Short mmCIF file of N, CA and C in Angstrom, two decimals:
data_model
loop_
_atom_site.label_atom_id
_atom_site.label_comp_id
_atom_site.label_asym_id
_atom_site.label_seq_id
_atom_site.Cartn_x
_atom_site.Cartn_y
_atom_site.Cartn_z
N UNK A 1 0.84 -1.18 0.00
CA UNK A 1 0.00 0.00 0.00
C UNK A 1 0.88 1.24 0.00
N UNK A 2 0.28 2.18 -0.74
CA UNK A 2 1.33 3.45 -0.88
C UNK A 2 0.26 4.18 -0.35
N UNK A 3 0.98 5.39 0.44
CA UNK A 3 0.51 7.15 0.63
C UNK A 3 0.71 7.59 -0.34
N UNK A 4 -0.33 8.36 -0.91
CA UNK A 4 -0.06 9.75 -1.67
C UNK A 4 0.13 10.88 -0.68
N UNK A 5 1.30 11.71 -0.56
CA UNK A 5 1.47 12.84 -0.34
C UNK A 5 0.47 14.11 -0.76
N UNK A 6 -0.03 14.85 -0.08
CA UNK A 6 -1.32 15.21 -0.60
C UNK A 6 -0.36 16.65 -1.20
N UNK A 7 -0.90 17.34 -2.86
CA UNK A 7 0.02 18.01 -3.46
C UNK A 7 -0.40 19.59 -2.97
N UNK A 8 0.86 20.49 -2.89
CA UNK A 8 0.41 21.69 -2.58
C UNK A 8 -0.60 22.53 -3.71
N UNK A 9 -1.69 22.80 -3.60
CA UNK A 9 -2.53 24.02 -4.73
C UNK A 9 -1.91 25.45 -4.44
N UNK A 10 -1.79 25.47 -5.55
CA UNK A 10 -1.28 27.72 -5.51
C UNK A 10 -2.12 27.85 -6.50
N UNK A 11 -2.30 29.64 -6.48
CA UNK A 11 -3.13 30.43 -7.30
C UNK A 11 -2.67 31.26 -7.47
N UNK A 12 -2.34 31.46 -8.65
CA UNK A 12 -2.16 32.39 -9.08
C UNK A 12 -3.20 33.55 -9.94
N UNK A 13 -2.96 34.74 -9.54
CA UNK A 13 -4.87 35.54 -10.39
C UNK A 13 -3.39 36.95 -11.15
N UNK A 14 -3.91 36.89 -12.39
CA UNK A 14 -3.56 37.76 -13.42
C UNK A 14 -4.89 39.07 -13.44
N UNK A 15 -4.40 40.25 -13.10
CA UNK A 15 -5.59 40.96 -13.12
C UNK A 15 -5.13 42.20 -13.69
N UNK A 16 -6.04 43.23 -14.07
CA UNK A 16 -6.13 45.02 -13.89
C UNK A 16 -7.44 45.38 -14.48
N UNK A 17 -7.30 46.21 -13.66
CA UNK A 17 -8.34 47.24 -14.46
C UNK A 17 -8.21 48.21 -15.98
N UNK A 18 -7.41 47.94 -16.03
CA UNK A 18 -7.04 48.48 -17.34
C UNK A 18 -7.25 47.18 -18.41
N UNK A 19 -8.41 47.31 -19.53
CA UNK A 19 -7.91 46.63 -20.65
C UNK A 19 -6.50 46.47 -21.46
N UNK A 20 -6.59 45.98 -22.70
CA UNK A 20 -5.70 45.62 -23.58
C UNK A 20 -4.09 45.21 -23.00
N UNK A 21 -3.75 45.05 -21.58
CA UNK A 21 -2.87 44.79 -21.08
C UNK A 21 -1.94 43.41 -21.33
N UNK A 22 -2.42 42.86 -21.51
CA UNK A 22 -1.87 41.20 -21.57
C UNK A 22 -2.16 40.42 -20.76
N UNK A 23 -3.40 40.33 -20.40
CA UNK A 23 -3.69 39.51 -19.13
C UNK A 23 -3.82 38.29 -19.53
N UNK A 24 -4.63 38.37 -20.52
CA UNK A 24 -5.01 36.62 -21.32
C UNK A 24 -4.08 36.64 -21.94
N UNK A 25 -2.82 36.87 -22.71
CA UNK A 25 -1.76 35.92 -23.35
C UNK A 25 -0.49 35.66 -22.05
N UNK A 26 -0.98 36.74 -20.61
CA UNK A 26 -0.21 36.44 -19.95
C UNK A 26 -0.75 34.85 -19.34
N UNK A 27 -1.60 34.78 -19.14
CA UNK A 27 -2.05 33.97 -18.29
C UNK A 27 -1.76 32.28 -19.41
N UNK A 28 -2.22 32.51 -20.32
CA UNK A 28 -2.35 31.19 -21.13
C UNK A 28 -0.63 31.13 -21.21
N UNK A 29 0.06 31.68 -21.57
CA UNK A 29 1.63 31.25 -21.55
C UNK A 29 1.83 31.17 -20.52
N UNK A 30 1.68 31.42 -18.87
CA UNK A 30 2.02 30.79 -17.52
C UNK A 30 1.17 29.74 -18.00
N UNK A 31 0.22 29.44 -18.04
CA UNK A 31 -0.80 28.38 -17.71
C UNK A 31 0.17 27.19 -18.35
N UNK A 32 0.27 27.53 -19.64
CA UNK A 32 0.78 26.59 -20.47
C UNK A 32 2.05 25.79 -20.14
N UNK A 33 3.03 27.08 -19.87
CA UNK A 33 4.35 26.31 -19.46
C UNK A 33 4.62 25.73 -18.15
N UNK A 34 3.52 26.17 -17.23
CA UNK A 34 3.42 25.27 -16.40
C UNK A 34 3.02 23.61 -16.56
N UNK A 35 1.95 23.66 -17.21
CA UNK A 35 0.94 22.26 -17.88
C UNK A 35 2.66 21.67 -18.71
N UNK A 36 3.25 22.35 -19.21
CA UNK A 36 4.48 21.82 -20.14
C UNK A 36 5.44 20.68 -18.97
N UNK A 37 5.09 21.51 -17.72
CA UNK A 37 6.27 20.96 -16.79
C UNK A 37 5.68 19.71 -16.17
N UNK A 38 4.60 19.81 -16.37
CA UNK A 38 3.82 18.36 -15.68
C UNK A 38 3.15 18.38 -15.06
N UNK A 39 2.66 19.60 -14.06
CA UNK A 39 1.35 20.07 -13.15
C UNK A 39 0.15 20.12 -13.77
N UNK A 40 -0.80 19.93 -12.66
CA UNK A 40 -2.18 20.04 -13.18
C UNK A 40 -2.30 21.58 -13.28
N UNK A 41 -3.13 22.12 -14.17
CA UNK A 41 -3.23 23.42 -14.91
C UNK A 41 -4.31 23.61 -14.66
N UNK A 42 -5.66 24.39 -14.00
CA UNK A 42 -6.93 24.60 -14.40
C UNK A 42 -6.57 26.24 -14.40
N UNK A 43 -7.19 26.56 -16.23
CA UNK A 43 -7.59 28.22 -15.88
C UNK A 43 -8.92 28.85 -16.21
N UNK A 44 -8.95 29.65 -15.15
CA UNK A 44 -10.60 30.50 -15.31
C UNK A 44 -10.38 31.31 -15.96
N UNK A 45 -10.74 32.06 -17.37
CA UNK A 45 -11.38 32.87 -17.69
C UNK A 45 -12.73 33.77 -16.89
N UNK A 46 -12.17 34.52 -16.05
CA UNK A 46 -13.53 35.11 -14.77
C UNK A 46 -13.51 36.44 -15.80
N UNK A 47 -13.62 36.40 -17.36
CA UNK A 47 -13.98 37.87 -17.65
C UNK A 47 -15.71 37.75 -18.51
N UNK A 48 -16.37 38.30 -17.55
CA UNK A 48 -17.65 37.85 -17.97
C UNK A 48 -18.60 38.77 -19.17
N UNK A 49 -17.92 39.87 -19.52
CA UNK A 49 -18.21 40.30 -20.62
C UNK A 49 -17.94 39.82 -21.79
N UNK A 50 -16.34 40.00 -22.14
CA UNK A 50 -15.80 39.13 -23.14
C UNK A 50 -14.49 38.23 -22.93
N UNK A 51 -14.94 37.11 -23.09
CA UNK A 51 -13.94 36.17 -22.47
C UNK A 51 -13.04 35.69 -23.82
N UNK A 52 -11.57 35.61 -23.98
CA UNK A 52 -10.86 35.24 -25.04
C UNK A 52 -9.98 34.22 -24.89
N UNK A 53 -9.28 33.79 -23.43
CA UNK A 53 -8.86 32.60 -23.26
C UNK A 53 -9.23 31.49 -24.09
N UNK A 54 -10.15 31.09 -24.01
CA UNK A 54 -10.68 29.89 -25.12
C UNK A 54 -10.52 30.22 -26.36
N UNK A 55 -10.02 31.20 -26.93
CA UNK A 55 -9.72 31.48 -28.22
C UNK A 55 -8.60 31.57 -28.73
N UNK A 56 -7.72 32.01 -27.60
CA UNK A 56 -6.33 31.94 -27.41
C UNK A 56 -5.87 30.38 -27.41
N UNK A 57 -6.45 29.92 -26.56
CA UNK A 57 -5.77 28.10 -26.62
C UNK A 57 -6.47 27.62 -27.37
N UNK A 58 -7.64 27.70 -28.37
CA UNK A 58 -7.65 27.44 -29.70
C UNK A 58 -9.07 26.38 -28.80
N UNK A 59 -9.88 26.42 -28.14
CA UNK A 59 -10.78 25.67 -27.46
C UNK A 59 -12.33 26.11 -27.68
N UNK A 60 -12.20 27.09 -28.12
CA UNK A 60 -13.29 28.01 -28.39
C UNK A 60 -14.93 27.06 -28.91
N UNK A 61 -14.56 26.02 -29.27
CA UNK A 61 -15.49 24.77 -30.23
C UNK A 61 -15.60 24.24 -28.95
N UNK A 62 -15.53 24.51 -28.04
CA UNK A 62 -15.85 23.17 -27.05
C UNK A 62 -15.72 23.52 -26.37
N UNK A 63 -16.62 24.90 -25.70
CA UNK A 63 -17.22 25.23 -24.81
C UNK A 63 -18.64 25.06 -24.63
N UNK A 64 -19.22 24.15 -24.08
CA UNK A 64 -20.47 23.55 -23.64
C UNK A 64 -21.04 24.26 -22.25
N UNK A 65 -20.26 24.29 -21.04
CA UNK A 65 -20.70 24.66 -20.13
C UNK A 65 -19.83 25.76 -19.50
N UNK A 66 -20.41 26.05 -18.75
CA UNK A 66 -19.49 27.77 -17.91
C UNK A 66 -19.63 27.37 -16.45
N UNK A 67 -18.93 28.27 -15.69
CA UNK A 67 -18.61 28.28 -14.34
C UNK A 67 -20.26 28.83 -13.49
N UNK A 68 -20.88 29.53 -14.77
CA UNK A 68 -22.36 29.60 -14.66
C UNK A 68 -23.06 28.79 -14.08
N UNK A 69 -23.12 28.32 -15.31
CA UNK A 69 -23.93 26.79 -14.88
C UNK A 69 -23.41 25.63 -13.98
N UNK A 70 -22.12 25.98 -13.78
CA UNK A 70 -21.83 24.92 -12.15
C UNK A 70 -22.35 25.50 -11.50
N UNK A 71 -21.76 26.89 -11.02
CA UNK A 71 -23.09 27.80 -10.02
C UNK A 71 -24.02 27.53 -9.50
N UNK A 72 -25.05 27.69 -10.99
CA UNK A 72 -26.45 27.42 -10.94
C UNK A 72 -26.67 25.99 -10.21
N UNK A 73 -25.94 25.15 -10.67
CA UNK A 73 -25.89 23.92 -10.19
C UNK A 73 -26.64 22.61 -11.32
N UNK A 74 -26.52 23.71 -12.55
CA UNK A 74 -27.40 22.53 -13.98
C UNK A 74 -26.30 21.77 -14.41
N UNK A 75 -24.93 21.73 -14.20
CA UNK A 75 -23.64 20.82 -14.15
C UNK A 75 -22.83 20.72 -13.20
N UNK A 76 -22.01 19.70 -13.61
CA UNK A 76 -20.82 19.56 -12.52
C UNK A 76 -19.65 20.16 -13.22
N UNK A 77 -18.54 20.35 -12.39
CA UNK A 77 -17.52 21.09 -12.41
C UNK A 77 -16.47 20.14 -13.66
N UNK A 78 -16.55 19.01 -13.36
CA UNK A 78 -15.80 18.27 -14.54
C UNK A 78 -16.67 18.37 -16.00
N UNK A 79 -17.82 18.74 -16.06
CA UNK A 79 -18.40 18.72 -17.22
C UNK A 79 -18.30 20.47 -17.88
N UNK A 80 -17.69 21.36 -17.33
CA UNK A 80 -16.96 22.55 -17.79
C UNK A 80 -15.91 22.87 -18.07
N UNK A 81 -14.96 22.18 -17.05
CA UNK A 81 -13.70 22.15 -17.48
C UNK A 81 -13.39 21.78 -18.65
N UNK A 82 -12.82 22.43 -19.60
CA UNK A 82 -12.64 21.77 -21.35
C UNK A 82 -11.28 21.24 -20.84
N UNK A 83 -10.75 19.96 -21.16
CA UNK A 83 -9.47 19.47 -21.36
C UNK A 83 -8.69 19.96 -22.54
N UNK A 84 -7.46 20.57 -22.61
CA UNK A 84 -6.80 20.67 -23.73
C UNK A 84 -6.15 19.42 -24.43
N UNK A 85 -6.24 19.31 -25.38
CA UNK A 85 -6.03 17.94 -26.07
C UNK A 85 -4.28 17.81 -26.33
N UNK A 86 -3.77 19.01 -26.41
CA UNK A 86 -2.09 18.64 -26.28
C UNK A 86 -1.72 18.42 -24.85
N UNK A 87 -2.26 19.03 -24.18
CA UNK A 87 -1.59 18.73 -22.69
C UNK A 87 -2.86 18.39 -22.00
N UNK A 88 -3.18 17.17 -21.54
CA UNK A 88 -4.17 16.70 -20.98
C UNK A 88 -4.38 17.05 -19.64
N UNK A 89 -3.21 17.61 -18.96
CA UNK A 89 -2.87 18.46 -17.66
C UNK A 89 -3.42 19.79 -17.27
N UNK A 90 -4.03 20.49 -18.77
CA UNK A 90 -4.16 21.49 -18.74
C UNK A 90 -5.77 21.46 -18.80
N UNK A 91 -6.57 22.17 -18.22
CA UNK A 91 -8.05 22.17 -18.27
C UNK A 91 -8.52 23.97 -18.32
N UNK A 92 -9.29 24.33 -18.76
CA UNK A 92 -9.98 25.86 -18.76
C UNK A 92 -11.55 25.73 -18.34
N UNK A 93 -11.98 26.84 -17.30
CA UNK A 93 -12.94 27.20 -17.00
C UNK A 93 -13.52 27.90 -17.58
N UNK A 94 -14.30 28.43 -18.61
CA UNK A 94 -14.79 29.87 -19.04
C UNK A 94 -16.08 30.32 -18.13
N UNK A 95 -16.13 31.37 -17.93
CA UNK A 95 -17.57 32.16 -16.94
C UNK A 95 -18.53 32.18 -17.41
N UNK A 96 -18.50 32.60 -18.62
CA UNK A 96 -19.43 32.65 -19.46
C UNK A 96 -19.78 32.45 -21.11
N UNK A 97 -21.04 32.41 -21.98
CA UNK A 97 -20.78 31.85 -23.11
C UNK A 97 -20.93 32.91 -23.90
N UNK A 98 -21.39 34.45 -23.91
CA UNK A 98 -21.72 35.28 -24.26
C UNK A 98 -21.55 36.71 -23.09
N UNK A 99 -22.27 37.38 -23.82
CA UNK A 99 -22.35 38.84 -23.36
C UNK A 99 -23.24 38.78 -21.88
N UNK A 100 -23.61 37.68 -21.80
CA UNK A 100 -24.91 37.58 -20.50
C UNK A 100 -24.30 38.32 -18.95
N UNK A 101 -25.60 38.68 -18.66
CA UNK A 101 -25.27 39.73 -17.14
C UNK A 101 -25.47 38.31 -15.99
N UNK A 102 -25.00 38.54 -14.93
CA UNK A 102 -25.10 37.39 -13.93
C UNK A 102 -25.05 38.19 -12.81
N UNK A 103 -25.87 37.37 -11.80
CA UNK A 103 -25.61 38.04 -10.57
C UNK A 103 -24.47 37.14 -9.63
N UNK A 104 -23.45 37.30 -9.62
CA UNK A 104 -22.22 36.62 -9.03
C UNK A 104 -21.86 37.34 -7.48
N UNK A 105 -22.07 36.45 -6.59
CA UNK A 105 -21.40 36.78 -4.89
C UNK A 105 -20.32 35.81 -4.69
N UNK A 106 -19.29 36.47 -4.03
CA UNK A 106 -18.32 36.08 -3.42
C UNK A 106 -18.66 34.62 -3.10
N UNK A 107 -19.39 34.13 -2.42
CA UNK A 107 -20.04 33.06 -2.16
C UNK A 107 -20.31 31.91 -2.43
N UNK A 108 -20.90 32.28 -4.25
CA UNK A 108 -21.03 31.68 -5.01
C UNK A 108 -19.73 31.23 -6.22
N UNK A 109 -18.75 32.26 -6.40
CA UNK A 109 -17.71 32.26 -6.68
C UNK A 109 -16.71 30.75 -5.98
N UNK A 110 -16.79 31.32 -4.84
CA UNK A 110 -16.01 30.29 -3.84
C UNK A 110 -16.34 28.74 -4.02
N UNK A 111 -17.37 28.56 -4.07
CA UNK A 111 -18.17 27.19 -4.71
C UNK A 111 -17.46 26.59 -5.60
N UNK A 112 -16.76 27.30 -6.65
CA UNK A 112 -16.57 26.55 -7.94
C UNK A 112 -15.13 25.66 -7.58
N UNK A 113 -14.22 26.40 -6.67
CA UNK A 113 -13.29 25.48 -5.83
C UNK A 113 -13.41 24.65 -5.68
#
């Protein structure tokens, strides 16, 4: 019988208030070269106006569900996560599928953890 050592989680959050900055090509090249090194990768896209991550890692076709609808609670959290097909390590959250308004609390946020 073996122990698994239980693995440390970090978070890292890419942010500003300022558009056109590089937040999403920052984030998908950390995301990525991390997923390169062998860690599990999950990234949220939390931009709920217009979200481009999934377009950037080329996933954009296979977004079915959002961090929405885990929320809501009409899916589960593995049925949003899109797997990236080069690095199977790597998974993306998107918030949303469109322009849609949401009412989002801290609360509910925390959930998707």
């Amino acid at each position: 019988m073996t122990l698994e050592t239980p693995q440390e989680t970090r978070v890292l959050v890419i942010t500003s208030g300022k558009g056109g900055v590089g937040k999403t090509t920052t984030t998908a090249n950390i995301g990525m070269s991390i997923a390169r090194l062998g860690y599990k990768v999950a990234l949220i896209d939390a931009d709920i106006g217009l979200r481009n991550l999934d377009l950037l890692l080329g996933l954009e076709n296979r977004v079915m569900y959002t961090a929405m609808e885990v929320l809501e609670g009409e899916c589960r959290l593995e049925q949003a996560l899109i797997r990236d097909k080069r690095w199977k390590n790597l998974g993306l959250l998107a918030i949303s599928k469109n322009r849609q308004r949401y009412n989002i609390t801290s609360k509910k946020y925390a959930n998707v953890g």
